[in-house]
Amino acid sequence: MKFTELNLPDVVQQGINDTGFESLTPVQEESIPLALAGKDVAAQAQTGTGKTAAFLVSLFCRLLENQNSTSHNPRALVMAPTRELVVQICKDAELLGRHTGLKVQPIFGGVDYEKQRQALKDGVDIIVATPGRLIDYAKQKVFSMHRVEALVIDEADRMFDMGFIKDLRYILRKLPPFEKRQTMLFSATLSGQVMELAYEFMDLAERVEIAPDQVSAEGIEHILYHVSRSEKFALLLGLLKREAEPGRVMLFVNTKVEAERLCGLLLANDIASAVLSGDIPQKKRMRILDQFKLGSLTHLVATDVASRGIHIDNVTHVINYDLPQDREDYVHRIGRTARAGAIGRAISFADEEMVYVLDEIEAYLGFKIPSEMPQDEDFCFTYKRAQPKRKRPPVEKPAAGKRKRKRPRRRPAGKSRAAAPKD
């Protein structure tokens, strides 16, 4: 089906034309007509299949139908589990909705507290938010949720995984009753927990399930190397040097400590890289992602905080330096490459500590990952070691009972002591 067959408002169709979209993906073809008819939708589809465009197009059409509202309070709310996903949804909304005149505001922690607060006071049409900061503003009565006409919950399964379900339930109870709003729920899996949420807070949701022919994208070439933990970096460096033009490379590890160690080794060997982990301040995180998109950073070392919600074009390689401990995380990690019909490579290292999760990953994928034992020429053992961080010398504290002696203030040159006043 073509988008032109949906008879969308001209301003929405113009935004779709700007993006270059012509035909609907399966999840869009199933969910958009239901949403346009006013139905609640609970949709399952894998990452990278056009879920974001599906709910944004539906939201824009619904809000444009009724433009009589003069309230400054939001008319639609999109909930997402990560800050990166919030930013990505807003970017897609800016492109698809640029001709609609609807104001979209991201709300997430880590940056611009007063700026976001003021934006809500000034009035917005659509809020795209993570739960924590949104609840903070709601409790301060910066805005009200009583006029919300439509709600979208994106990556609902991830909401459970990240412990946001209590916050999400708090927000859902502050919204108008489900019969007075439209609700759309999108998830990679419609688990029992997700469907329980749908039954409690949705109005007889239409269930849409797009079963992929395979769990991972078609354009990904998988390869697995069995290698000892002590030789992993030598193999990584050898493989990176062997690739003629690796382009953008994302390397996944399981811990922040390992991410910093690996990034230090890459930098010591003249490979432009940075770390993306959960405790990186939001401004720095966004700066790193912008540098990665622009190409000044070619390698991004990330923990699983980056496996969802980051949509960067032309990521040619995803390297599982550590195999993930959760089999579903393998699919989310490698989903950063081969997006929108492109091709990419997923390279994984199975060391003696993490090889035990391989059977679960392969069972989930439905096929065995092609594996190789690396040859001598695949390694590069002549590499520079990362320089250890310099520690500041400890500050000596004065002994107990002794007061630190103050230095006498120096008079500026050319100035004499003022004469004492006479009686």
Coordinates of C-alpha atoms in Angstrom, one line a residue, residues 63-295:
L63 CA -4.8 16.3 16.4
L64 CA -5.4 18.1 13.1
E65 CA -9.0 16.9 13.1
N66 CA -9.7 18.9 16.2
Q67 CA -7.9 22.2 16.4
N68 CA -10.5 24.1 18.4
S69 CA -8.6 23.6 21.7
T70 CA -7.1 26.9 23.1
S71 CA -5.5 25.3 26.2
H72 CA -1.7 25.4 26.6
N73 CA -1.7 21.9 28.0
P74 CA -0.5 19.0 25.9
R75 CA -3.0 17.1 23.7
A76 CA -0.8 14.0 23.1
L77 CA 1.8 12.2 25.1
V78 CA 4.5 9.8 23.8
M79 CA 6.3 7.7 26.5
A80 CA 9.7 6.2 25.8
P81 CA 12.2 4.3 28.0
T82 CA 15.4 6.1 27.1
R83 CA 16.6 9.7 26.5
E84 CA 18.1 8.6 23.1
L85 CA 14.8 7.3 21.9
V86 CA 13.0 10.5 23.0
V87 CA 15.5 12.5 21.0
Q88 CA 15.1 10.3 17.9
I89 CA 11.3 10.4 18.1
C90 CA 11.4 14.2 18.2
K91 CA 13.7 14.3 15.2
D92 CA 11.4 12.1 13.2
A93 CA 8.4 14.2 14.4
E94 CA 10.2 17.4 13.3
L95 CA 10.6 16.0 9.8
L96 CA 7.2 14.3 9.4
G97 CA 5.3 17.1 11.1
R98 CA 7.1 20.2 9.9
H99 CA 4.0 21.4 7.9
T100 CA 1.4 20.7 10.5
G101 CA 2.2 23.6 12.9
L102 CA 2.0 21.2 15.9
K103 CA 4.6 21.9 18.6
V104 CA 6.5 18.8 19.9
Q105 CA 8.6 19.1 23.1
P106 CA 11.1 16.5 24.4
I107 CA 11.2 16.0 28.2
F108 CA 14.0 14.0 29.7
G109 CA 16.5 14.2 32.5
G110 CA 20.1 15.5 32.5
V111 CA 19.7 18.8 30.6
D112 CA 17.9 22.1 30.4
Y113 CA 15.6 21.7 33.5
E114 CA 14.4 25.3 33.4
K115 CA 14.2 25.5 29.6
Q116 CA 12.0 22.4 29.4
R117 CA 9.9 23.7 32.3
Q118 CA 9.4 27.1 30.5
A119 CA 8.5 25.3 27.2
L120 CA 5.7 23.4 29.0
K121 CA 4.4 26.6 30.5
D122 CA 4.4 28.3 27.1
G123 CA 2.3 25.5 25.7
V124 CA 2.9 22.4 23.6
D125 CA 0.8 20.0 21.5
I126 CA 2.8 16.8 21.9
I127 CA 5.1 15.8 24.7
V128 CA 7.7 13.0 24.1
A129 CA 9.2 12.0 27.4
T130 CA 10.9 9.6 29.7
P131 CA 8.8 9.0 32.9
G132 CA 11.0 10.5 35.6
R133 CA 11.2 14.2 34.7
L134 CA 7.7 14.2 33.3
I135 CA 6.4 13.2 36.7
D136 CA 8.5 15.8 38.4
Y137 CA 6.9 18.6 36.3
A138 CA 3.5 17.1 36.8
K139 CA 3.8 17.1 40.6
Q140 CA 4.9 20.8 40.4
K141 CA 1.7 21.5 38.3
V142 CA 3.8 23.0 35.5
F143 CA 1.2 21.4 33.1
S144 CA -1.9 19.3 33.3
M145 CA -2.6 15.9 31.7
H146 CA -6.4 16.3 31.8
R147 CA -6.6 17.4 28.1
V148 CA -4.5 14.5 26.6
E149 CA -6.4 13.1 23.7
A150 CA -3.9 10.4 22.6
L151 CA -1.2 8.4 24.3
V152 CA 1.6 6.3 22.8
I153 CA 3.8 3.9 24.8
D154 CA 6.9 3.0 22.7
E155 CA 9.2 0.1 23.6
A156 CA 6.7 -1.1 26.2
D157 CA 8.7 -4.3 27.0
R158 CA 11.7 -2.1 27.7
M159 CA 9.7 -0.1 30.2
F160 CA 9.4 -3.3 32.3
D161 CA 13.0 -4.3 31.8
M162 CA 14.2 -0.9 33.0
G163 CA 11.9 -0.7 36.0
F164 CA 9.7 2.1 34.8
I165 CA 6.4 0.4 35.1
K166 CA 5.5 2.0 38.5
D167 CA 6.2 5.4 37.1
L168 CA 4.2 4.6 33.9
R169 CA 1.2 3.4 35.9
Y170 CA 1.3 6.7 37.9
I171 CA 1.2 8.7 34.6
L172 CA -1.6 6.5 33.2
R173 CA -3.8 7.2 36.3
K174 CA -3.4 10.9 35.8
L175 CA -4.6 10.8 32.2
P176 CA -8.3 11.0 31.2
P177 CA -10.1 7.6 31.3
F178 CA -9.2 5.2 28.5
E179 CA -12.6 5.6 26.8
K180 CA -11.9 9.4 26.4
R181 CA -8.5 9.0 24.8
Q182 CA -6.8 6.9 22.1
T183 CA -4.0 4.7 23.2
M184 CA -1.3 3.1 21.0
L185 CA 1.2 0.6 22.4
F186 CA 4.2 -0.5 20.5
S187 CA 6.6 -3.2 21.6
A188 CA 9.2 -5.7 20.2
T189 CA 7.3 -8.4 22.2
L190 CA 3.7 -8.5 23.4
S191 CA 4.5 -10.4 26.6
G192 CA 2.0 -11.2 29.3
Q193 CA 3.1 -8.2 31.3
V194 CA 2.7 -5.9 28.3
M195 CA -0.8 -7.2 27.5
E196 CA -1.8 -6.9 31.2
L197 CA -1.0 -3.2 30.9
A198 CA -3.0 -3.1 27.7
Y199 CA -6.1 -4.7 29.3
E200 CA -6.0 -2.4 32.2
F201 CA -5.4 1.0 30.5
M202 CA -6.7 0.5 26.9
D203 CA -10.1 0.4 25.4
L204 CA -10.4 -3.1 23.7
A205 CA -7.1 -2.7 21.9
E206 CA -6.8 -4.1 18.4
R207 CA -3.8 -6.5 18.4
V208 CA -1.3 -6.2 15.6
E209 CA 1.5 -8.8 15.4
I210 CA 4.1 -8.6 12.6
A211 CA 6.0 -11.9 12.8
P212 CA 9.3 -11.5 11.0
D213 CA 10.7 -14.2 8.8
Q214 CA 13.8 -14.1 11.0
V215 CA 14.5 -12.3 14.3
S216 CA 17.4 -10.2 13.0
A217 CA 17.4 -8.0 9.9
E218 CA 18.1 -9.7 6.5
G219 CA 21.0 -7.5 5.5
I220 CA 23.3 -8.5 8.4
E221 CA 26.2 -10.8 7.9
H222 CA 26.9 -12.7 11.2
I223 CA 30.4 -14.0 12.2
L224 CA 31.6 -15.4 15.5
Y225 CA 35.2 -15.8 16.6
H226 CA 36.2 -18.1 19.5
V227 CA 39.1 -16.3 21.2
S228 CA 40.6 -16.1 24.7
R229 CA 39.8 -13.1 26.8
S230 CA 43.4 -12.0 26.9
E231 CA 43.7 -12.0 23.1
K232 CA 40.4 -10.2 22.3
F233 CA 41.9 -6.8 21.7
A234 CA 44.7 -8.1 19.5
L235 CA 42.0 -9.9 17.3
L236 CA 39.9 -6.7 17.3
L237 CA 42.7 -4.5 16.2
G238 CA 43.7 -7.0 13.5
L239 CA 40.2 -7.3 12.1
L240 CA 39.7 -3.5 12.1
K241 CA 43.0 -3.0 10.2
R242 CA 42.0 -5.7 7.7
E243 CA 38.7 -4.0 6.9
A244 CA 39.4 -1.6 4.0
E245 CA 36.7 1.0 5.0
P246 CA 34.9 0.0 8.2
G247 CA 32.9 3.2 8.3
R248 CA 31.0 3.7 11.6
V249 CA 31.6 0.9 14.1
M250 CA 29.7 0.3 17.3
L251 CA 31.4 -2.0 19.9
F252 CA 29.3 -3.4 22.7
V253 CA 30.6 -4.5 26.1
N254 CA 28.7 -5.5 29.3
T255 CA 30.2 -3.1 31.9
K256 CA 31.2 0.5 32.1
V257 CA 34.6 -0.5 33.4
E258 CA 35.3 -2.6 30.3
A259 CA 34.0 0.1 28.0
E260 CA 36.5 2.7 29.4
R261 CA 39.3 0.1 29.2
L262 CA 38.5 -0.7 25.6
C263 CA 38.1 2.9 24.6
G264 CA 41.5 3.7 26.2
L265 CA 43.2 1.0 24.1
L266 CA 41.5 2.2 20.9
L267 CA 42.6 5.8 21.6
A268 CA 46.1 4.7 22.4
N269 CA 46.2 3.1 18.9
D270 CA 45.0 6.2 17.1
I271 CA 41.4 5.0 16.6
A272 CA 38.9 7.9 17.2
S273 CA 36.5 6.5 19.8
A274 CA 34.3 7.5 22.8
V275 CA 32.3 5.7 25.5
L276 CA 28.5 5.8 25.7
S277 CA 27.2 4.4 29.0
G278 CA 24.3 5.1 31.4
D279 CA 26.1 7.6 33.7
I280 CA 27.4 9.9 30.9
P281 CA 25.8 13.3 31.4
Q282 CA 23.1 13.9 28.8
K283 CA 24.8 16.9 27.1
K284 CA 28.0 15.0 26.7
R285 CA 26.1 12.0 25.5
M286 CA 24.4 14.0 22.8
R287 CA 27.7 15.6 21.8
I288 CA 29.3 12.2 21.4
L289 CA 26.3 11.0 19.2
D290 CA 26.6 14.1 17.0
Q291 CA 30.3 13.5 16.5
F292 CA 29.6 9.9 15.6
K293 CA 27.0 10.9 13.1
L294 CA 29.3 13.5 11.6
G295 CA 32.2 11.1 11.4

